[in-house]
mmCIF file of C-alpha atoms in Angstrom:
data_model
loop_
_atom_site.group_PDB
_atom_site.id
_atom_site.type_symbol
_atom_site.label_atom_id
_atom_site.label_comp_id
_atom_site.label_asym_id
_atom_site.label_seq_id
_atom_site.Cartn_x
_atom_site.Cartn_y
_atom_site.Cartn_z
ATOM 1 C CA MET A 416 -11.949 26.367 0.222
ATOM 2 C CA LEU A 417 -9.298 23.581 1.157
ATOM 3 C CA THR A 418 -5.802 23.824 0.744
ATOM 4 C CA GLU A 419 -4.691 20.996 -1.679
ATOM 5 C CA LYS A 420 -2.951 18.995 1.073
ATOM 6 C CA LYS A 421 -5.975 19.364 3.453
ATOM 7 C CA SER A 422 -8.211 18.388 0.280
ATOM 8 C CA MET A 423 -5.671 15.241 -0.404
ATOM 9 C CA LYS A 424 -6.309 14.226 3.359
ATOM 10 C CA TYR A 425 -9.858 14.353 3.119
ATOM 11 C CA PHE A 426 -9.904 12.134 0.503
ATOM 12 C CA LEU A 427 -7.736 9.597 1.761
ATOM 13 C CA PHE A 428 -8.743 9.662 5.281
ATOM 14 C CA GLY A 429 -12.482 10.460 4.823
ATOM 15 C CA CYS A 430 -13.914 9.635 1.343
ATOM 16 C CA ILE A 431 -11.849 6.524 0.548
ATOM 17 C CA PRO A 432 -13.114 4.957 4.130
ATOM 18 C CA ALA A 433 -16.603 6.083 3.547
ATOM 19 C CA ARG A 434 -16.785 4.334 0.131
ATOM 20 C CA LEU A 435 -15.199 1.202 1.391
ATOM 21 C CA ILE A 436 -17.865 0.898 4.122
ATOM 22 C CA ILE A 437 -20.513 1.495 1.371
ATOM 23 C CA ALA A 438 -18.920 -1.280 -0.568
ATOM 24 C CA PHE A 439 -18.622 -3.801 2.389
ATOM 25 C CA ILE A 440 -21.999 -3.515 3.517
ATOM 26 C CA PRO A 441 -24.038 -5.626 0.890
ATOM 27 C CA LEU A 442 -21.480 -8.513 2.010
ATOM 28 C CA TYR A 443 -22.777 -8.317 5.640
ATOM 29 C CA ILE A 444 -26.171 -6.676 5.929
ATOM 30 C CA ALA A 445 -28.997 -9.232 6.227
ATOM 31 C CA ASN A 446 -30.398 -10.449 2.773
ATOM 32 C CA ASN A 447 -33.716 -9.104 3.367
ATOM 33 C CA LEU A 448 -32.147 -5.387 3.632
ATOM 34 C CA LEU A 449 -30.135 -5.176 0.488
ATOM 35 C CA PHE A 450 -33.292 -4.275 -1.385
ATOM 36 C CA TYR A 451 -33.638 -1.114 0.888
ATOM 37 C CA TYR A 452 -29.911 -0.683 0.756
ATOM 38 C CA SER A 453 -30.498 -0.549 -3.068
ATOM 39 C CA ILE A 454 -32.538 2.733 -2.684
ATOM 40 C CA GLY A 455 -29.558 4.579 -1.284
ATOM 41 C CA LEU A 456 -27.021 3.112 -3.797
ATOM 42 C CA PHE A 457 -29.868 4.055 -6.722
ATOM 43 C CA ALA A 458 -29.934 7.575 -5.477
ATOM 44 C CA ILE A 459 -26.156 8.186 -5.085
ATOM 45 C CA GLY A 460 -25.829 6.812 -8.554
ATOM 46 C CA ILE A 461 -28.839 9.194 -10.117
ATOM 47 C CA SER A 462 -26.872 12.122 -8.120
ATOM 48 C CA PHE A 463 -23.588 11.411 -10.071
ATOM 49 C CA LEU A 464 -25.618 11.340 -13.334
ATOM 50 C CA TYR A 465 -27.401 14.320 -12.460
ATOM 51 C CA LEU A 466 -24.245 16.091 -11.699
ATOM 52 C CA TYR A 467 -22.708 14.921 -14.695
ATOM 53 C CA PHE A 468 -25.357 15.801 -17.350
ATOM 54 C CA THR A 469 -26.085 19.213 -15.745
ATOM 55 C CA ASN A 470 -22.524 20.022 -15.583
ATOM 56 C CA THR A 471 -23.009 21.564 -11.821
ATOM 57 C CA ARG A 472 -21.144 21.370 -8.859
ATOM 58 C CA LEU A 473 -17.891 22.138 -10.142
ATOM 59 C CA ASN A 474 -16.421 24.059 -7.673
ATOM 60 C CA ALA A 475 -16.318 21.808 -4.807
ATOM 61 C CA PHE A 476 -15.349 23.123 -1.517
ATOM 62 C CA GLU A 477 -13.758 19.869 -0.500
ATOM 63 C CA ALA A 478 -11.299 19.521 -3.458
ATOM 64 C CA GLY A 479 -9.881 23.045 -2.939
ATOM 65 C CA GLY A 480 -12.139 24.510 -5.638
ATOM 66 C CA LYS A 481 -11.922 22.417 -8.826
ATOM 67 C CA THR A 482 -13.742 19.373 -9.197
ATOM 68 C CA TRP A 483 -11.152 17.592 -11.011
ATOM 69 C CA TRP A 484 -13.303 14.392 -11.122
ATOM 70 C CA ALA A 485 -16.332 15.830 -12.724
ATOM 71 C CA LYS A 486 -15.560 14.173 -16.128
ATOM 72 C CA TYR A 487 -15.710 10.702 -14.314
ATOM 73 C CA ARG A 488 -18.920 11.005 -12.585
ATOM 74 C CA ILE A 489 -20.689 9.268 -15.369
ATOM 75 C CA VAL A 490 -18.669 6.108 -14.536
ATOM 76 C CA HIS A 491 -19.216 6.543 -10.912
ATOM 77 C CA GLY A 492 -23.058 6.930 -11.481
ATOM 78 C CA MET A 493 -23.222 3.809 -13.666
ATOM 79 C CA LEU A 494 -21.299 1.650 -11.040
ATOM 80 C CA TYR A 495 -23.518 2.731 -8.321
ATOM 81 C CA LEU A 496 -26.770 2.017 -10.494
ATOM 82 C CA LEU A 497 -25.282 -1.413 -11.143
ATOM 83 C CA ALA A 498 -24.542 -2.177 -7.430
ATOM 84 C CA GLY A 499 -28.160 -1.001 -6.856
ATOM 85 C CA MET A 500 -29.738 -3.183 -9.471
ATOM 86 C CA PHE A 501 -27.931 -6.347 -7.820
ATOM 87 C CA ALA A 502 -28.572 -5.148 -4.284
ATOM 88 C CA ALA A 503 -32.432 -5.018 -5.285
ATOM 89 C CA GLN A 504 -32.198 -8.453 -6.616
ATOM 90 C CA LYS A 505 -30.853 -9.463 -2.973
ATOM 91 C CA LYS A 506 -27.344 -10.381 -4.731
ATOM 92 C CA ARG A 507 -24.094 -9.435 -2.519
ATOM 93 C CA ILE A 508 -22.438 -9.198 -5.737
ATOM 94 C CA ALA A 509 -23.601 -5.513 -5.457
ATOM 95 C CA SER A 510 -20.033 -5.085 -3.475
ATOM 96 C CA VAL A 511 -17.930 -5.705 -6.789
ATOM 97 C CA PRO A 512 -18.980 -2.521 -8.617
ATOM 98 C CA LEU A 513 -18.480 -0.524 -5.494
ATOM 99 C CA PHE A 514 -15.073 -1.862 -4.558
ATOM 100 C CA VAL A 515 -14.312 -1.001 -8.589
ATOM 101 C CA ASP A 516 -15.498 2.292 -7.698
ATOM 102 C CA VAL A 517 -13.168 2.690 -4.844
ATOM 103 C CA ILE A 518 -9.988 1.355 -6.901
ATOM 104 C CA MET A 519 -10.849 3.391 -9.837
ATOM 105 C CA GLY A 520 -11.250 6.811 -7.143
ATOM 106 C CA ILE A 521 -7.765 5.553 -5.619
ATOM 107 C CA LEU A 522 -6.472 5.342 -9.013
ATOM 108 C CA LEU A 523 -7.677 8.705 -10.752
ATOM 109 C CA PHE A 524 -6.503 10.735 -7.304
ATOM 110 C CA THR A 525 -3.125 9.205 -7.618
ATOM 111 C CA LYS A 526 -3.175 10.274 -11.428
ATOM 112 C CA GLN A 527 -4.318 13.698 -10.546
ATOM 113 C CA HIS A 528 -1.841 14.374 -7.653
ATOM 114 C CA SER A 529 1.057 12.216 -9.079
ATOM 115 C CA LEU A 530 3.136 15.407 -9.427
ATOM 116 C CA ASP A 531 2.315 16.501 -5.741
ATOM 117 C CA THR A 532 4.385 14.244 -3.221
ATOM 118 C CA ASN A 533 3.587 16.598 -0.045
ATOM 119 C CA LEU A 534 1.238 14.457 1.819
#
């Protein structure tokens, strides 16, 4: 298990940049590739919903043990499915729900760790 401090660094310097890249991709890839990109977005969305509805993976290594974001997986899943629907229609607006997901992740992370300022 990671320490809380290390877990926070992984989130800020690993997870958030990765999610930003995922959100920017629909703005820059060729229009004919958006449909194929939607397949990945659907897979991520379905994965989030699977974890939410089966109440699994609640002991995440990268979180230092407790998956504090588990109750928000339904929202993450729906945002990724929405992005997947837009991408399948070859609409670059697919980025919007993905950016909303990034902002939501940062806000929830800040709320969760608001008492710990030892970054």
